[in-house]
């Protein structure tokens, strides 16, 4: 079997353009398909097309690259010269639509052409389809040539051959008569020799009126046929064109196929032509092209929307990740600031009149305040700042800040307020809103170093879905808008894109922390709202804050805690796992006159509360180790002591007492770091609002007969021995509240060393101690000190011989405050 001869492939390139991307893509595709090809420079196109032997007799594939000059003009030249060739026009993807529009309705490129993007897969598909069509046409031409050769043979015609010939003529006549296409035969002078019924239907001219007449006399449409015949090369056999024609006032697109007819000697006999109405096809192609353009437009718009949404999502995720990081850092940072600030204030109170030391302490405390502000801004950005929202009228809040703003902004700025009448209320934290307004106003001031105008505006706003679709976590609806505008230098787009990132600032080093805008962003998000920047370089900046409308009745923000610092005589239970923070708080409260109990975790605090000791206020950190959470401790404390006041403190609340960014109802929180006066005022305020309920506090036991009056008692010195640290610390605190001087030890060995120093009145020991048991320790202590009283304390039954030992008592665990008090009274009497 002989291999099918490959089609000739010509690739027309611009002069010097054989190495561009599109040319290389075409060459690589043809080479990968096993096709041989030849590159032809654009300047040599005329000479190449003028050679009849190259492609005139054989169909070929001709490729036009995008770099050629006037590709449409060259394509038409190729069509006129090589009508049977398949033309593939390659364009860059971005130029594809504009080139299609340039082609118009009738591009005059014949039937065998296609337009393809310079893309590897698309090129391979287009070349494959074109080469397949070329091979089919070649096979048809070969078959037709063989049939014509056989018909041309001179031989005797038999009766059966004659009958077949007559039948063939009959079928041909039937085909021509019933074909819907217009089939016309012309002599060399372009007079009509044959006019089919399809010609009558299509062109509206009867055969009797057409045959014998010049073609040009039959209608304006004939001009397109004549031009096509003039464009036909002398050596060409066939030629195909498309053109627009007017048929009785109806604009149609006609496809015309011209064929030269010659006799056996090659003498020209005339021209056969077939006309077909391709208006519907052209309209369908135009509609398809329009649909493709519309689809591309829709895809482009949706792609842009998707990219915009993805960018917004990435930005939101980026800010969320930074928020989680800064929130965690702020927690530890606040504890450090609390320790530093509290100890500085304690040191300040203990110093005498030392001006230099006072100056240094004030500078250090100012640095603590700056650190606290920075930490607060970090938490605000991270949306971890505990908010205490209430229904507010923002316009009235701006009016309250008028004097504060004018002091902060200076005299060089003109401040104007445009406050809407009938403004809706919004549920926000008044203090945080004031911080946001002040920070944004200061940023505006810094953007106008030579003076300018600052405008604060409030208004009602309705955000629709079109606005909120591109903004994560923002719902359409009614909002209260607060806008702060300046006439400063403005911000370029790249600065606007990063303005909400923490620590990003365009100010000189040392002139700003870069946290003002990020704090405003976190506040807006945590309040369920949105913030947006509108800025133009040289024209100023407007920052709009949208906060959700509230239908609750407006309330007046409570005044800040102020007034003199007062202490008291009540009892405060301090629960704090950070030893340094705990020590500073305990010292502060003791200096204020309060009785103080301490616990390292919630479980130890619960043990103290269950002991029956009087506690007026529970001051507990929110985040603590252990299985018992601070919120559960507070609940059980209120159950045990119904009138107890509870004050939480934390540098980072997580979700324990804050949900949805807002403090749970009824929760009192003092955020770290705080100053001594802040702690004193909050505790005094809470105690004044929480009067003890009758029966809430421990009642004093009746004095036993012969009991020593309290005023005449000497403080007992007690050694408390227990290997459980929380229980030991709690017991020591109870003993101290009962007027004893208590010292603790975890093992018998430590207790022995302390007993050697002497001076103890009572030894209280657990039985199960590491190493030596408590019973052995008690025997040793009684022998060593004849006056020492011994208390055996255990969660198990009393040892059988405990009651028979001299100067020995048994105290069953768990014991209450009253039980311990009665035992000590009995020990004093004996």
Tab-separated table of C-alpha atoms in Angstrom, residues 238-644:
chain	number	residue	atom	x	y	z
A	238	UNK	CA	-11.735	26.868	-9.995
A	239	UNK	CA	-12.342	29.901	-7.887
A	240	UNK	CA	-14.658	30.473	-4.938
A	241	UNK	CA	-15.772	33.751	-3.396
A	242	UNK	CA	-18.415	35.183	-1.080
A	243	UNK	CA	-19.984	38.600	-1.654
A	244	UNK	CA	-22.921	40.724	-0.617
A	245	UNK	CA	-25.691	41.245	-3.191
A	246	UNK	CA	-29.014	43.060	-3.438
A	247	UNK	CA	-31.847	40.813	-4.635
A	248	UNK	CA	-35.047	42.823	-5.052
A	249	UNK	CA	-34.140	45.067	-2.128
A	250	UNK	CA	-33.076	42.172	0.074
A	251	UNK	CA	-29.442	42.107	1.203
A	252	UNK	CA	-28.105	38.562	0.955
A	253	UNK	CA	-24.749	36.849	1.195
A	254	UNK	CA	-23.933	34.707	-1.882
A	255	UNK	CA	-21.318	32.006	-2.189
A	256	UNK	CA	-20.044	31.660	-5.773
A	257	UNK	CA	-18.062	28.730	-7.159
A	258	UNK	CA	-16.537	29.389	-10.610
A	259	UNK	CA	-15.192	26.608	-12.865
A	260	UNK	CA	-13.463	27.161	-16.241
A	261	UNK	CA	-14.625	24.748	-18.976
A	262	UNK	CA	-12.233	23.669	-21.771
A	263	UNK	CA	-12.346	21.100	-24.568
A	264	UNK	CA	-9.922	18.236	-25.127
A	265	UNK	CA	-7.458	20.581	-26.799
A	266	UNK	CA	-7.566	23.020	-23.906
A	267	UNK	CA	-9.547	25.652	-25.769
A	268	UNK	CA	-11.670	27.807	-23.435
A	269	UNK	CA	-15.381	27.031	-23.824
A	270	UNK	CA	-16.843	29.166	-21.062
A	271	UNK	CA	-17.512	29.240	-17.340
A	272	UNK	CA	-19.780	27.244	-15.076
A	273	UNK	CA	-20.857	28.829	-11.844
A	274	UNK	CA	-22.936	27.849	-8.852
A	275	UNK	CA	-24.526	30.426	-6.566
A	276	UNK	CA	-25.792	29.605	-3.079
A	277	UNK	CA	-27.625	31.810	-0.580
A	278	UNK	CA	-25.526	31.629	2.593
A	279	UNK	CA	-27.263	34.489	4.407
A	280	UNK	CA	-28.677	32.218	7.101
A	281	UNK	CA	-25.326	30.578	7.597
A	282	UNK	CA	-23.601	33.945	7.725
A	283	UNK	CA	-26.223	35.230	10.175
A	284	UNK	CA	-25.719	32.141	12.325
A	285	UNK	CA	-21.962	32.643	12.179
A	286	UNK	CA	-22.400	36.301	13.120
A	287	UNK	CA	-24.710	35.346	15.983
A	288	UNK	CA	-22.262	32.694	17.116
A	289	UNK	CA	-19.425	35.194	16.901
A	290	UNK	CA	-21.482	37.726	18.852
A	291	UNK	CA	-22.390	35.062	21.402
A	292	UNK	CA	-18.734	34.137	21.732
A	293	UNK	CA	-17.836	37.781	22.223
A	294	UNK	CA	-20.571	38.168	24.844
A	295	UNK	CA	-19.483	34.939	26.520
A	296	UNK	CA	-15.896	36.123	26.588
A	297	UNK	CA	-17.054	39.422	28.069
A	298	UNK	CA	-19.093	37.637	30.739
A	299	UNK	CA	-16.212	35.264	31.500
A	300	UNK	CA	-13.839	38.214	31.689
A	301	UNK	CA	-16.158	40.108	34.062
A	302	UNK	CA	-16.736	37.048	36.257
A	303	UNK	CA	-13.002	36.342	36.271
A	304	UNK	CA	-12.335	39.900	37.408
A	305	UNK	CA	-15.004	39.580	40.099
A	306	UNK	CA	-13.549	36.257	41.227
A	307	UNK	CA	-10.022	37.685	41.332
A	308	UNK	CA	-11.320	40.660	43.304
A	309	UNK	CA	-13.120	38.359	45.739
A	310	UNK	CA	-10.044	36.150	46.062
A	311	UNK	CA	-7.866	39.183	46.771
A	312	UNK	CA	-10.356	40.330	49.423
A	313	UNK	CA	-10.412	36.845	50.946
A	314	UNK	CA	-6.608	36.597	50.960
A	315	UNK	CA	-6.389	40.034	52.596
A	316	UNK	CA	-8.976	39.051	55.215
A	317	UNK	CA	-7.178	35.763	55.936
A	318	UNK	CA	-3.864	37.590	56.155
A	319	UNK	CA	-5.234	40.100	58.650
A	320	UNK	CA	-6.949	37.289	60.596
A	321	UNK	CA	-3.661	35.351	60.869
A	322	UNK	CA	-1.818	38.461	62.043
A	323	UNK	CA	-4.649	39.055	64.504
A	324	UNK	CA	-4.316	35.616	66.083
A	325	UNK	CA	-0.568	36.121	66.446
A	326	UNK	CA	-0.827	39.596	67.973
A	327	UNK	CA	-3.625	38.489	70.318
A	328	UNK	CA	-1.457	35.754	71.787
A	329	UNK	CA	1.530	38.073	72.150
A	330	UNK	CA	-0.609	40.739	73.816
A	331	UNK	CA	-1.685	38.320	76.585
A	332	UNK	CA	1.857	37.663	77.832
A	333	UNK	CA	2.857	41.261	77.169
A	334	UNK	CA	0.024	42.553	79.372
A	335	UNK	CA	1.057	40.286	82.266
A	336	UNK	CA	4.620	41.623	82.019
A	337	UNK	CA	3.365	45.203	81.971
A	338	UNK	CA	1.154	44.467	84.982
A	339	UNK	CA	4.084	43.192	87.031
A	340	UNK	CA	6.292	46.121	86.040
A	341	UNK	CA	3.616	48.774	86.570
A	342	UNK	CA	2.380	47.426	89.905
A	343	UNK	CA	5.864	47.103	91.378
A	344	UNK	CA	6.816	50.569	90.148
A	345	UNK	CA	3.779	52.017	91.921
A	346	UNK	CA	4.547	50.059	95.079
A	347	UNK	CA	8.115	51.340	94.940
A	348	UNK	CA	6.852	54.873	94.353
A	349	UNK	CA	4.689	54.714	97.490
A	350	UNK	CA	7.598	53.465	99.620
A	351	UNK	CA	10.076	56.157	98.531
A	352	UNK	CA	10.644	59.245	100.534
A	353	UNK	CA	11.097	62.685	99.015
A	354	UNK	CA	13.697	61.825	96.364
A	355	UNK	CA	13.100	64.033	93.278
A	356	UNK	CA	15.501	62.152	90.999
A	357	UNK	CA	14.036	58.779	91.872
A	358	UNK	CA	10.506	60.195	91.477
A	359	UNK	CA	11.391	61.492	88.003
A	360	UNK	CA	12.787	58.115	86.934
A	361	UNK	CA	9.718	56.293	88.290
A	362	UNK	CA	7.357	58.637	86.456
A	363	UNK	CA	9.249	58.038	83.195
A	364	UNK	CA	9.074	54.274	83.722
A	365	UNK	CA	5.337	54.414	84.494
A	366	UNK	CA	4.769	56.521	81.363
A	367	UNK	CA	6.537	53.821	79.339
A	368	UNK	CA	4.232	51.216	80.900
A	369	UNK	CA	1.238	53.334	79.852
A	370	UNK	CA	2.556	53.511	76.277
A	371	UNK	CA	3.040	49.751	76.277
A	372	UNK	CA	-0.496	49.281	77.579
A	373	UNK	CA	-1.865	51.462	74.799
A	374	UNK	CA	0.117	49.538	72.190
A	375	UNK	CA	-1.139	46.236	73.595
A	376	UNK	CA	-4.719	47.540	73.598
A	377	UNK	CA	-4.367	48.518	69.935
A	378	UNK	CA	-2.992	45.081	69.106
A	379	UNK	CA	-5.960	43.425	70.798
A	380	UNK	CA	-8.348	45.761	69.021
A	381	UNK	CA	-6.868	44.823	65.653
A	382	UNK	CA	-6.988	41.134	66.595
A	383	UNK	CA	-10.676	41.606	67.505
A	384	UNK	CA	-9.895	40.309	71.013
A	385	UNK	CA	-10.564	43.561	72.832
A	386	UNK	CA	-13.484	42.959	75.223
A	387	UNK	CA	-16.208	45.393	74.207
A	388	UNK	CA	-19.011	46.685	76.393
A	389	UNK	CA	-21.447	47.872	73.682
A	390	UNK	CA	-24.494	50.014	74.332
A	391	UNK	CA	-26.981	51.852	72.092
A	392	UNK	CA	-25.349	55.198	71.279
A	393	UNK	CA	-25.965	58.217	69.085
A	394	UNK	CA	-22.608	58.808	67.375
A	395	UNK	CA	-23.388	62.471	66.711
A	396	UNK	CA	-23.712	63.132	70.430
A	397	UNK	CA	-20.529	61.159	71.063
A	398	UNK	CA	-18.673	63.424	68.579
A	399	UNK	CA	-20.094	66.515	70.320
A	400	UNK	CA	-18.840	65.254	73.703
A	401	UNK	CA	-15.352	64.887	72.191
A	402	UNK	CA	-15.236	68.429	70.766
A	403	UNK	CA	-12.922	69.897	73.396
A	404	UNK	CA	-10.712	66.772	73.455
A	405	UNK	CA	-10.332	66.839	69.661
A	406	UNK	CA	-9.462	70.512	69.517
A	407	UNK	CA	-6.778	70.054	72.201
A	408	UNK	CA	-5.314	67.056	70.379
A	409	UNK	CA	-5.378	68.608	66.901
A	410	UNK	CA	-4.013	72.041	67.703
A	411	UNK	CA	-4.923	75.473	66.379
A	412	UNK	CA	-3.570	75.038	62.830
A	413	UNK	CA	-6.456	72.815	61.788
A	414	UNK	CA	-9.991	73.905	61.046
A	415	UNK	CA	-12.394	71.308	62.460
A	416	UNK	CA	-15.864	71.068	60.951
A	417	UNK	CA	-18.630	68.682	61.989
A	418	UNK	CA	-21.560	67.727	59.747
A	419	UNK	CA	-23.883	65.791	62.022
A	420	UNK	CA	-27.049	64.279	60.565
A	421	UNK	CA	-30.418	64.951	62.186
A	422	UNK	CA	-32.470	61.868	63.023
A	423	UNK	CA	-29.372	59.683	63.187
A	424	UNK	CA	-29.997	56.034	64.008
A	425	UNK	CA	-28.466	54.465	67.100
A	426	UNK	CA	-25.755	51.843	66.904
A	427	UNK	CA	-24.609	49.251	69.453
A	428	UNK	CA	-20.919	50.006	70.131
A	429	UNK	CA	-18.431	50.412	72.963
A	430	UNK	CA	-18.303	54.127	73.801
A	431	UNK	CA	-14.676	54.153	74.993
A	432	UNK	CA	-13.388	52.221	71.996
A	433	UNK	CA	-15.364	54.423	69.582
A	434	UNK	CA	-13.804	57.486	71.201
A	435	UNK	CA	-10.329	55.954	70.723
A	436	UNK	CA	-11.062	55.232	67.054
A	437	UNK	CA	-12.277	58.789	66.372
A	438	UNK	CA	-9.267	60.264	68.178
A	439	UNK	CA	-6.756	58.026	66.350
A	440	UNK	CA	-8.256	58.749	62.916
A	441	UNK	CA	-8.333	62.467	63.688
A	442	UNK	CA	-4.669	62.438	64.748
A	443	UNK	CA	-3.733	60.562	61.565
A	444	UNK	CA	-5.562	63.237	59.572
A	445	UNK	CA	-3.694	65.949	61.487
A	446	UNK	CA	-0.342	64.330	60.673
A	447	UNK	CA	-1.308	64.265	56.981
A	448	UNK	CA	-1.684	68.083	57.063
A	449	UNK	CA	1.598	69.404	58.531
A	450	UNK	CA	0.924	72.881	57.095
A	451	UNK	CA	-2.648	73.041	58.308
A	452	UNK	CA	-5.917	72.246	56.597
A	453	UNK	CA	-9.473	71.214	57.274
A	454	UNK	CA	-10.717	68.154	59.149
A	455	UNK	CA	-14.354	67.213	58.623
A	456	UNK	CA	-16.261	64.765	60.823
A	457	UNK	CA	-19.552	63.654	59.303
A	458	UNK	CA	-22.319	61.318	60.445
A	459	UNK	CA	-25.196	59.945	58.365
A	460	UNK	CA	-27.589	57.048	57.971
A	461	UNK	CA	-26.596	54.596	55.211
A	462	UNK	CA	-28.049	51.532	53.518
A	463	UNK	CA	-25.527	49.055	52.091
A	464	UNK	CA	-26.963	46.819	49.348
A	465	UNK	CA	-25.790	43.425	48.147
A	466	UNK	CA	-23.806	44.956	45.291
A	467	UNK	CA	-21.674	46.786	47.876
A	468	UNK	CA	-21.346	43.931	50.384
A	469	UNK	CA	-20.771	41.019	47.963
A	470	UNK	CA	-17.034	41.688	47.762
A	471	UNK	CA	-16.599	42.226	51.525
A	472	UNK	CA	-16.287	39.122	53.720
A	473	UNK	CA	-18.435	38.989	56.885
A	474	UNK	CA	-20.491	42.060	55.917
A	475	UNK	CA	-24.268	41.748	55.441
A	476	UNK	CA	-26.454	44.169	53.504
A	477	UNK	CA	-28.703	46.367	55.599
A	478	UNK	CA	-28.941	49.616	57.546
A	479	UNK	CA	-25.802	51.195	58.989
A	480	UNK	CA	-24.683	54.358	60.728
A	481	UNK	CA	-21.844	56.020	58.834
A	482	UNK	CA	-19.032	58.022	60.451
A	483	UNK	CA	-16.687	59.760	57.991
A	484	UNK	CA	-13.450	61.575	58.835
A	485	UNK	CA	-11.984	63.591	55.944
A	486	UNK	CA	-8.846	65.674	55.585
A	487	UNK	CA	-7.320	67.912	52.935
A	488	UNK	CA	-3.865	66.396	53.321
A	489	UNK	CA	-1.455	64.861	50.843
A	490	UNK	CA	-3.491	61.673	50.301
A	491	UNK	CA	-2.281	58.104	49.828
A	492	UNK	CA	-1.308	56.157	46.687
A	493	UNK	CA	-3.138	52.850	46.005
A	494	UNK	CA	-0.299	50.655	47.294
A	495	UNK	CA	-0.334	52.467	50.651
A	496	UNK	CA	-4.139	52.223	50.874
A	497	UNK	CA	-3.877	48.451	50.281
A	498	UNK	CA	-1.620	48.046	53.349
A	499	UNK	CA	-3.024	50.780	55.585
A	500	UNK	CA	-4.811	48.349	57.942
A	501	UNK	CA	-1.784	46.115	58.523
A	502	UNK	CA	-0.410	46.444	62.073
A	503	UNK	CA	2.894	48.337	62.368
A	504	UNK	CA	2.641	49.591	58.767
A	505	UNK	CA	3.234	53.329	58.693
A	506	UNK	CA	4.537	55.943	56.276
A	507	UNK	CA	5.521	58.281	59.094
A	508	UNK	CA	9.195	58.825	59.979
A	509	UNK	CA	10.699	56.452	62.519
A	510	UNK	CA	9.619	57.326	66.024
A	511	UNK	CA	6.610	59.359	64.856
A	512	UNK	CA	4.017	56.589	64.950
A	513	UNK	CA	3.424	52.950	65.861
A	514	UNK	CA	1.428	52.001	62.768
A	515	UNK	CA	-1.395	50.675	64.949
A	516	UNK	CA	-4.011	53.433	64.743
A	517	UNK	CA	-5.579	52.267	61.480
A	518	UNK	CA	-5.323	48.584	62.388
A	519	UNK	CA	-7.084	49.280	65.679
A	520	UNK	CA	-9.897	51.039	63.811
A	521	UNK	CA	-10.156	48.088	61.426
A	522	UNK	CA	-10.380	45.588	64.291
A	523	UNK	CA	-12.976	47.697	66.108
A	524	UNK	CA	-15.145	47.936	62.970
A	525	UNK	CA	-14.993	44.197	62.343
A	526	UNK	CA	-15.548	43.256	65.991
A	527	UNK	CA	-18.589	45.576	66.077
A	528	UNK	CA	-20.083	43.881	63.002
A	529	UNK	CA	-19.312	46.791	60.699
A	530	UNK	CA	-16.919	47.840	57.980
A	531	UNK	CA	-14.271	50.495	57.325
A	532	UNK	CA	-13.135	51.791	53.931
A	533	UNK	CA	-10.500	54.274	52.754
A	534	UNK	CA	-11.044	56.721	49.882
A	535	UNK	CA	-7.866	58.600	49.043
A	536	UNK	CA	-6.248	60.419	46.146
A	537	UNK	CA	-2.713	61.740	46.105
A	538	UNK	CA	-2.778	65.501	46.496
A	539	UNK	CA	-6.522	65.634	47.176
A	540	UNK	CA	-6.821	64.234	50.700
A	541	UNK	CA	-8.332	61.183	52.371
A	542	UNK	CA	-11.759	60.133	53.630
A	543	UNK	CA	-12.169	57.173	55.981
A	544	UNK	CA	-15.717	55.868	56.347
A	545	UNK	CA	-16.734	53.689	59.262
A	546	UNK	CA	-20.027	51.777	58.912
A	547	UNK	CA	-21.602	50.421	62.127
A	548	UNK	CA	-24.821	48.329	62.209
A	549	UNK	CA	-28.022	50.101	63.134
A	550	UNK	CA	-29.537	49.253	66.513
A	551	UNK	CA	-33.244	49.532	67.290
A	552	UNK	CA	-32.602	49.751	71.035
A	553	UNK	CA	-33.246	53.014	72.829
A	554	UNK	CA	-30.216	55.299	73.146
A	555	UNK	CA	-28.488	55.293	76.537
A	556	UNK	CA	-26.062	57.722	78.120
A	557	UNK	CA	-22.515	56.305	78.482
A	558	UNK	CA	-21.613	55.908	82.183
A	559	UNK	CA	-18.993	58.340	83.498
A	560	UNK	CA	-15.454	57.092	83.869
A	561	UNK	CA	-14.414	55.906	87.336
A	562	UNK	CA	-12.821	58.867	89.051
A	563	UNK	CA	-12.522	60.407	92.456
A	564	UNK	CA	-10.172	59.677	95.361
A	565	UNK	CA	-8.587	56.277	95.836
A	566	UNK	CA	-10.211	54.556	98.796
A	567	UNK	CA	-9.481	51.262	100.483
A	568	UNK	CA	-11.559	49.180	102.885
A	569	UNK	CA	-11.639	46.404	105.423
A	570	UNK	CA	-13.433	43.767	103.338
A	571	UNK	CA	-11.872	40.464	102.320
A	572	UNK	CA	-10.736	39.945	98.712
A	573	UNK	CA	-9.821	36.545	97.246
A	574	UNK	CA	-7.133	36.986	94.557
A	575	UNK	CA	-6.897	34.137	92.017
A	576	UNK	CA	-3.860	34.499	89.727
A	577	UNK	CA	-1.495	31.879	88.293
A	578	UNK	CA	1.307	34.339	87.562
A	579	UNK	CA	3.242	34.556	90.841
A	580	UNK	CA	4.707	38.001	90.144
A	581	UNK	CA	1.345	39.499	89.218
A	582	UNK	CA	-0.285	37.844	92.237
A	583	UNK	CA	2.315	39.194	94.657
A	584	UNK	CA	1.943	42.744	93.300
A	585	UNK	CA	-1.860	42.657	93.516
A	586	UNK	CA	-1.847	41.220	97.041
A	587	UNK	CA	0.589	43.885	98.205
A	588	UNK	CA	-1.507	46.647	96.608
A	589	UNK	CA	-4.727	45.439	98.232
A	590	UNK	CA	-3.080	44.983	101.635
A	591	UNK	CA	-1.755	48.536	101.411
A	592	UNK	CA	-5.345	49.653	100.853
A	593	UNK	CA	-6.418	47.914	104.074
A	594	UNK	CA	-8.222	44.925	102.585
A	595	UNK	CA	-7.924	41.422	103.973
A	596	UNK	CA	-6.462	39.310	101.191
A	597	UNK	CA	-6.637	35.596	100.426
A	598	UNK	CA	-4.736	34.193	97.478
A	599	UNK	CA	-4.980	31.140	95.219
A	600	UNK	CA	-2.879	29.982	92.282
A	601	UNK	CA	-5.753	28.422	90.335
A	602	UNK	CA	-9.522	28.105	90.367
A	603	UNK	CA	-9.542	24.785	92.217
A	604	UNK	CA	-7.563	26.192	95.137
A	605	UNK	CA	-9.836	29.237	95.202
A	606	UNK	CA	-12.904	26.992	95.352
A	607	UNK	CA	-11.414	25.173	98.358
A	608	UNK	CA	-11.062	28.496	100.170
A	609	UNK	CA	-14.649	29.456	99.359
A	610	UNK	CA	-15.917	26.067	100.540
A	611	UNK	CA	-14.066	26.432	103.836
A	612	UNK	CA	-16.648	28.960	105.009
A	613	UNK	CA	-14.270	31.910	105.329
A	614	UNK	CA	-15.831	35.296	104.664
A	615	UNK	CA	-15.021	36.606	101.153
A	616	UNK	CA	-16.577	39.856	99.927
A	617	UNK	CA	-15.046	40.043	96.464
A	618	UNK	CA	-13.531	37.479	94.089
A	619	UNK	CA	-10.804	38.996	91.903
A	620	UNK	CA	-9.812	36.339	89.356
A	621	UNK	CA	-7.789	36.105	86.179
A	622	UNK	CA	-9.790	34.819	83.189
A	623	UNK	CA	-7.186	32.493	81.691
A	624	UNK	CA	-5.741	30.009	84.200
A	625	UNK	CA	-4.418	26.442	84.191
A	626	UNK	CA	-6.367	23.522	85.562
A	627	UNK	CA	-9.674	21.792	84.832
A	628	UNK	CA	-11.851	24.387	86.602
A	629	UNK	CA	-12.484	27.481	84.478
A	630	UNK	CA	-12.706	30.953	85.962
A	631	UNK	CA	-16.317	31.353	84.817
A	632	UNK	CA	-17.293	28.145	86.631
A	633	UNK	CA	-15.430	29.356	89.719
A	634	UNK	CA	-17.463	32.584	89.628
A	635	UNK	CA	-20.716	30.633	89.279
A	636	UNK	CA	-19.928	28.390	92.244
A	637	UNK	CA	-18.737	31.371	94.286
A	638	UNK	CA	-22.121	33.076	93.807
A	639	UNK	CA	-23.810	29.829	94.813
A	640	UNK	CA	-21.749	29.491	98.002
A	641	UNK	CA	-21.813	33.216	98.832
A	642	UNK	CA	-24.852	34.787	97.098
A	643	UNK	CA	-23.808	38.374	97.809
A	644	UNK	CA	-20.187	38.079	96.627
